[in-house]
Coordinates of C-alpha atoms in Angstrom, one line a residue:
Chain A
X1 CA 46.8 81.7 37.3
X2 CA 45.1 80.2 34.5
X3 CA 48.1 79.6 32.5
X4 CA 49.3 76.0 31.8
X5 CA 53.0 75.8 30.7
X6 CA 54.7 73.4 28.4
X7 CA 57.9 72.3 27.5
X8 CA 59.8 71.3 25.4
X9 CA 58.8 73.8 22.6
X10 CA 60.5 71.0 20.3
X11 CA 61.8 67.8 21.1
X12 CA 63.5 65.4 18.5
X13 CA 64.6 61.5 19.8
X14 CA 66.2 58.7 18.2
X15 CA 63.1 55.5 17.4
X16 CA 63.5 53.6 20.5
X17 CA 64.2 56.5 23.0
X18 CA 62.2 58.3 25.5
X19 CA 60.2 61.0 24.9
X20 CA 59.6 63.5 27.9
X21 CA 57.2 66.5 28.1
X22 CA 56.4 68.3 30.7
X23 CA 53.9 71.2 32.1
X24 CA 53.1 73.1 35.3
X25 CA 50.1 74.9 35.9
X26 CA 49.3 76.9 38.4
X27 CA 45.7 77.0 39.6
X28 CA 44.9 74.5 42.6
X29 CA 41.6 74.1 41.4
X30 CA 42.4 72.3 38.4
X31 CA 42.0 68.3 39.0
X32 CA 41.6 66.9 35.6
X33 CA 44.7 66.9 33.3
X34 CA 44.5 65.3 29.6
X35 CA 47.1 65.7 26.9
X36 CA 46.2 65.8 23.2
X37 CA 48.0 64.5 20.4
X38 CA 48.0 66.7 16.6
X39 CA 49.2 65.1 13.5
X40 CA 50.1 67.6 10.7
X41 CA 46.6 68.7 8.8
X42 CA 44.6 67.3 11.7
X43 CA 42.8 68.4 14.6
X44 CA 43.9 67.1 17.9
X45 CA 43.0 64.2 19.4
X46 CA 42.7 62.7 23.2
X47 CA 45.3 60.8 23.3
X48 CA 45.3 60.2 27.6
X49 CA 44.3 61.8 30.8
X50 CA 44.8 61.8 34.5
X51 CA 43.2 63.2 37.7
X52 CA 45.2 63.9 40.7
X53 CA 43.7 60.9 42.9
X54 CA 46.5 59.1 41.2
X55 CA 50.1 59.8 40.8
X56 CA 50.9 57.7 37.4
X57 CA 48.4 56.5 34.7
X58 CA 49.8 54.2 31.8
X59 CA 48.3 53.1 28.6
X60 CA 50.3 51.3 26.7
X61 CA 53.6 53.2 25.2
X62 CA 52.2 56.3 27.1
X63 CA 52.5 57.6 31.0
X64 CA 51.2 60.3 32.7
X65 CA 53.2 61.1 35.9
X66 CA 51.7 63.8 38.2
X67 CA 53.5 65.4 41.2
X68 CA 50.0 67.8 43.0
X69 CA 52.5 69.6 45.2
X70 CA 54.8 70.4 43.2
X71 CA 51.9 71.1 40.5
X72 CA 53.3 69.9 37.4
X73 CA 53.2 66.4 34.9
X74 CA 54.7 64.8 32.5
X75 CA 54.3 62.5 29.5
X76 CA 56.3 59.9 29.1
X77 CA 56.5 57.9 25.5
X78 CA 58.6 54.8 25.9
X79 CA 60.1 53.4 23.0
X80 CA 59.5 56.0 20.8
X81 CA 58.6 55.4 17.5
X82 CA 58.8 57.4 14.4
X83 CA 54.6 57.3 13.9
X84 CA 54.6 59.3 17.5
X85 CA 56.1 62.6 15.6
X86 CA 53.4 64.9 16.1
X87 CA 52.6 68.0 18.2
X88 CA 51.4 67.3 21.9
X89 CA 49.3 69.7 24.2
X90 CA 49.0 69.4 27.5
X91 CA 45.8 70.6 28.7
X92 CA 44.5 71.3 32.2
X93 CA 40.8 72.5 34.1
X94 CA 38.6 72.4 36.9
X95 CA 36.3 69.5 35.9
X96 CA 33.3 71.1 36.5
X97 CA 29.8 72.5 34.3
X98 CA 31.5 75.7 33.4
X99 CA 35.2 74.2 33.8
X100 CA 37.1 74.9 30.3
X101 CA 40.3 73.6 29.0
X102 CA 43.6 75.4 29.4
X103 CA 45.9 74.2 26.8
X104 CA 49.4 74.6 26.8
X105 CA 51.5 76.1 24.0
X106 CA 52.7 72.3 22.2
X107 CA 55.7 70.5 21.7
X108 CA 56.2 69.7 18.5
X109 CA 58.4 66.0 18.5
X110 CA 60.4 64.5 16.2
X111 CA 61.6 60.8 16.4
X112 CA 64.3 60.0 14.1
X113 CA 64.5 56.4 12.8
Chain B
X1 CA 30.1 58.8 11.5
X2 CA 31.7 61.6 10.3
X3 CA 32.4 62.9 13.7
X4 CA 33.5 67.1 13.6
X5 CA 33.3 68.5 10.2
X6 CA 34.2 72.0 9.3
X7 CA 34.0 74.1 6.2
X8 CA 36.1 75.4 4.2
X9 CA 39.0 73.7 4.6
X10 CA 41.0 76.9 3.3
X11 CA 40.0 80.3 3.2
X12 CA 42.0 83.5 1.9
X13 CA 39.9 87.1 2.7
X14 CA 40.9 90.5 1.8
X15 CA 41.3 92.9 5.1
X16 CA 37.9 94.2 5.8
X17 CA 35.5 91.2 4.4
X18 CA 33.1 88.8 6.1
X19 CA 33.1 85.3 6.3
X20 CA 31.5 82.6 8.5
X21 CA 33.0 79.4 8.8
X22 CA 30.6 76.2 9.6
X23 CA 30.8 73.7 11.7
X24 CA 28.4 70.6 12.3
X25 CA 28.4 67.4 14.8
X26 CA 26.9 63.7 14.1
X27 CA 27.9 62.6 17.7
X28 CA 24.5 64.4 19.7
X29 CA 26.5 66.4 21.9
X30 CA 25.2 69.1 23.8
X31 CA 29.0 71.3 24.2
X32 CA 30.8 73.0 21.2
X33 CA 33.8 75.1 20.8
X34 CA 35.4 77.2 18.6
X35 CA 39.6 77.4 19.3
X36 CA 42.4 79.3 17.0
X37 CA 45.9 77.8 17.0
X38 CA 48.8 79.9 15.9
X39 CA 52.2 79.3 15.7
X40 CA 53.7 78.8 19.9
X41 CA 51.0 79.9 20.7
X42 CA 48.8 76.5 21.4
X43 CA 45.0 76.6 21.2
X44 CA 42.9 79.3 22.5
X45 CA 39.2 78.9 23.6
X46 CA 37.3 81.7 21.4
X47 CA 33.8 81.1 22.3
X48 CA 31.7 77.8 23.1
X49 CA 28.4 76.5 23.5
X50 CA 27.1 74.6 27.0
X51 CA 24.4 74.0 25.3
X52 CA 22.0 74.6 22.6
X53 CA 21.0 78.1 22.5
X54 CA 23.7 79.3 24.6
X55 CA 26.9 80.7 23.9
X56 CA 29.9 82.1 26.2
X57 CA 32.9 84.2 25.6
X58 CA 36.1 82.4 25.7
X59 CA 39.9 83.6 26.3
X60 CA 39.7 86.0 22.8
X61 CA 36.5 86.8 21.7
X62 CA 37.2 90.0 19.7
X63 CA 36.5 90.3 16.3
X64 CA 34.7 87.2 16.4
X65 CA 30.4 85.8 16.5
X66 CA 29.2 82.7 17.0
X67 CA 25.4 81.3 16.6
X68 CA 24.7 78.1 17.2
X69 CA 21.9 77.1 14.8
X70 CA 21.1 73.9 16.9
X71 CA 21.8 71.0 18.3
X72 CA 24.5 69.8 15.6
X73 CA 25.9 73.2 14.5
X74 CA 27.8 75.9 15.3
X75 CA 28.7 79.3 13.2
X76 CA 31.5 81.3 13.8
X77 CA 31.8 85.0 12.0
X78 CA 34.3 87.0 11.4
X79 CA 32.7 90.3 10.1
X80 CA 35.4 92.1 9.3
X81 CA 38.5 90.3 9.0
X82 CA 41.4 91.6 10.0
X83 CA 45.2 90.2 9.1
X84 CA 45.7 89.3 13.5
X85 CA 42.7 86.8 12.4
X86 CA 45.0 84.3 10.3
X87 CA 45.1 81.4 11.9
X88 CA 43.7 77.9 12.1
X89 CA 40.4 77.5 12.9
X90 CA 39.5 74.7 14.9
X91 CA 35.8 73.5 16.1
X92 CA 35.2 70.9 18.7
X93 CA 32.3 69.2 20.6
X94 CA 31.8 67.0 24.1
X95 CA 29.3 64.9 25.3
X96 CA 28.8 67.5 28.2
X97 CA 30.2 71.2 28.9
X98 CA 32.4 70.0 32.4
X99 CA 36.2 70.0 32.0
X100 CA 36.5 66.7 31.8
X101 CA 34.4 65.7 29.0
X102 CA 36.7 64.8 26.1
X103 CA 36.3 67.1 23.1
X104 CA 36.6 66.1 19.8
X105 CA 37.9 68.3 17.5
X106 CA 37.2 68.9 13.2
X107 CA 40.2 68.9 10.4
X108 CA 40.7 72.7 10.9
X109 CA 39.8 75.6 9.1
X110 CA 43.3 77.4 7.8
X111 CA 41.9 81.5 7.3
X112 CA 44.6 83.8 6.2
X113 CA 43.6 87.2 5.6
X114 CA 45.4 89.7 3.5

């Protein structure tokens, strides 16, 4: 129940294209949903987040679309861009004092100029 | 502002030795973490700190010890390494310990062990 699950395991797009990953979780008590971004040699970074009040969030090239019944989102990268290959987690937890984050495994993307 | 900063950078070890890898925050934040990332296998919570002088098991705590010296730093040991322990070593802090506090993470530790 604690699992988050992500996929694509590896995703490669042309620069310009649309990059889609996508996760399902399982645990109803999660409400707070972030996805990181990891550039080779770095740590990962907060790259946006969402809470389930809302069923998009955009910033910029980047969308978070979340569907709470069918308990699963997505990131969307429009116009992807060759700067954008990196490894993405998606992450998931309860929001609370003792809530943790529950990565996913990573998709590792690629986008071809 | 240096942010996260972690050392060593690299680390090899011999099956059976000790090491303790370092980790130290400029940002004042009360939550740290330690994580391990292996290949498919994402980031896994090993232990983490609410707050100073506390520490909590997280998803794989075996093999591992943390202290956390004070407000800014936080130890992890590995006292006697074992070759299921290579892996990159990742240290983190937030603001607060609540789930939706966003960590930030160090440059990584890469540990393998021999």
């Amino acid at each position: 129940q604690q699992q988050v699950k992500q996929s694509p395991q590896s995703l490669i797009v042309q620069k310009g294209g649309i990059s889609i990953i996508n996760c399902a979780y399982e645990n109803t008590a999660f409400d707070y949903f972030p996805w990181y971004q990891q550039f080779p040699g770095k740590g990962p970074a907060l790259l946006i987040a969402i809470r389930p009040d809302v069923s998009e969030k955009k910033e910029g090239r980047f969308t978070i679309s979340f569907n709470k019944s069918a308990k699963q989102f997505s990131l969307h990268i429009m116009d992807s861009q060759p700067g954008d290959s990196a490894t993405y987690f998606c992450a998931a937890s309860n929001g609370g004092s003792q809530g943790n984050l529950i990565f996913g495994k990573g998709t590792k993307l690629s986008v071809k100029p | 502002n240096a942010g996260v900063t972690q050392t060593p950078k690299f680390q090899v070890l011999k099956t059976g030795q000790s090491m303790t890898l370092q980790c130290a925050q400029d940002m004042n934040h009360n939550s740290m973490y330690w994580y391990r990332q292996d290949p498919g296998m994402g980031l896994r919570l090993i232990y983490y700190s609410a707050s100073e002088g506390t520490t909590d098991k997280g998803e794989v705590p075996n093999g591992y010890n943390v202290s956390r010296l004070n407000k800014r730093e936080f130890s992890l040991r590995l006292e006697s390494a074992a070759p299921s322990q290579t892996s990159v070593y990742f240290c983190a802090s937030s603001q607060g310990g609540g789930g939706a506090d966003t960590q930030y993470f160090g440059p990584g530790t890469r540990l393998t062990v021999l």
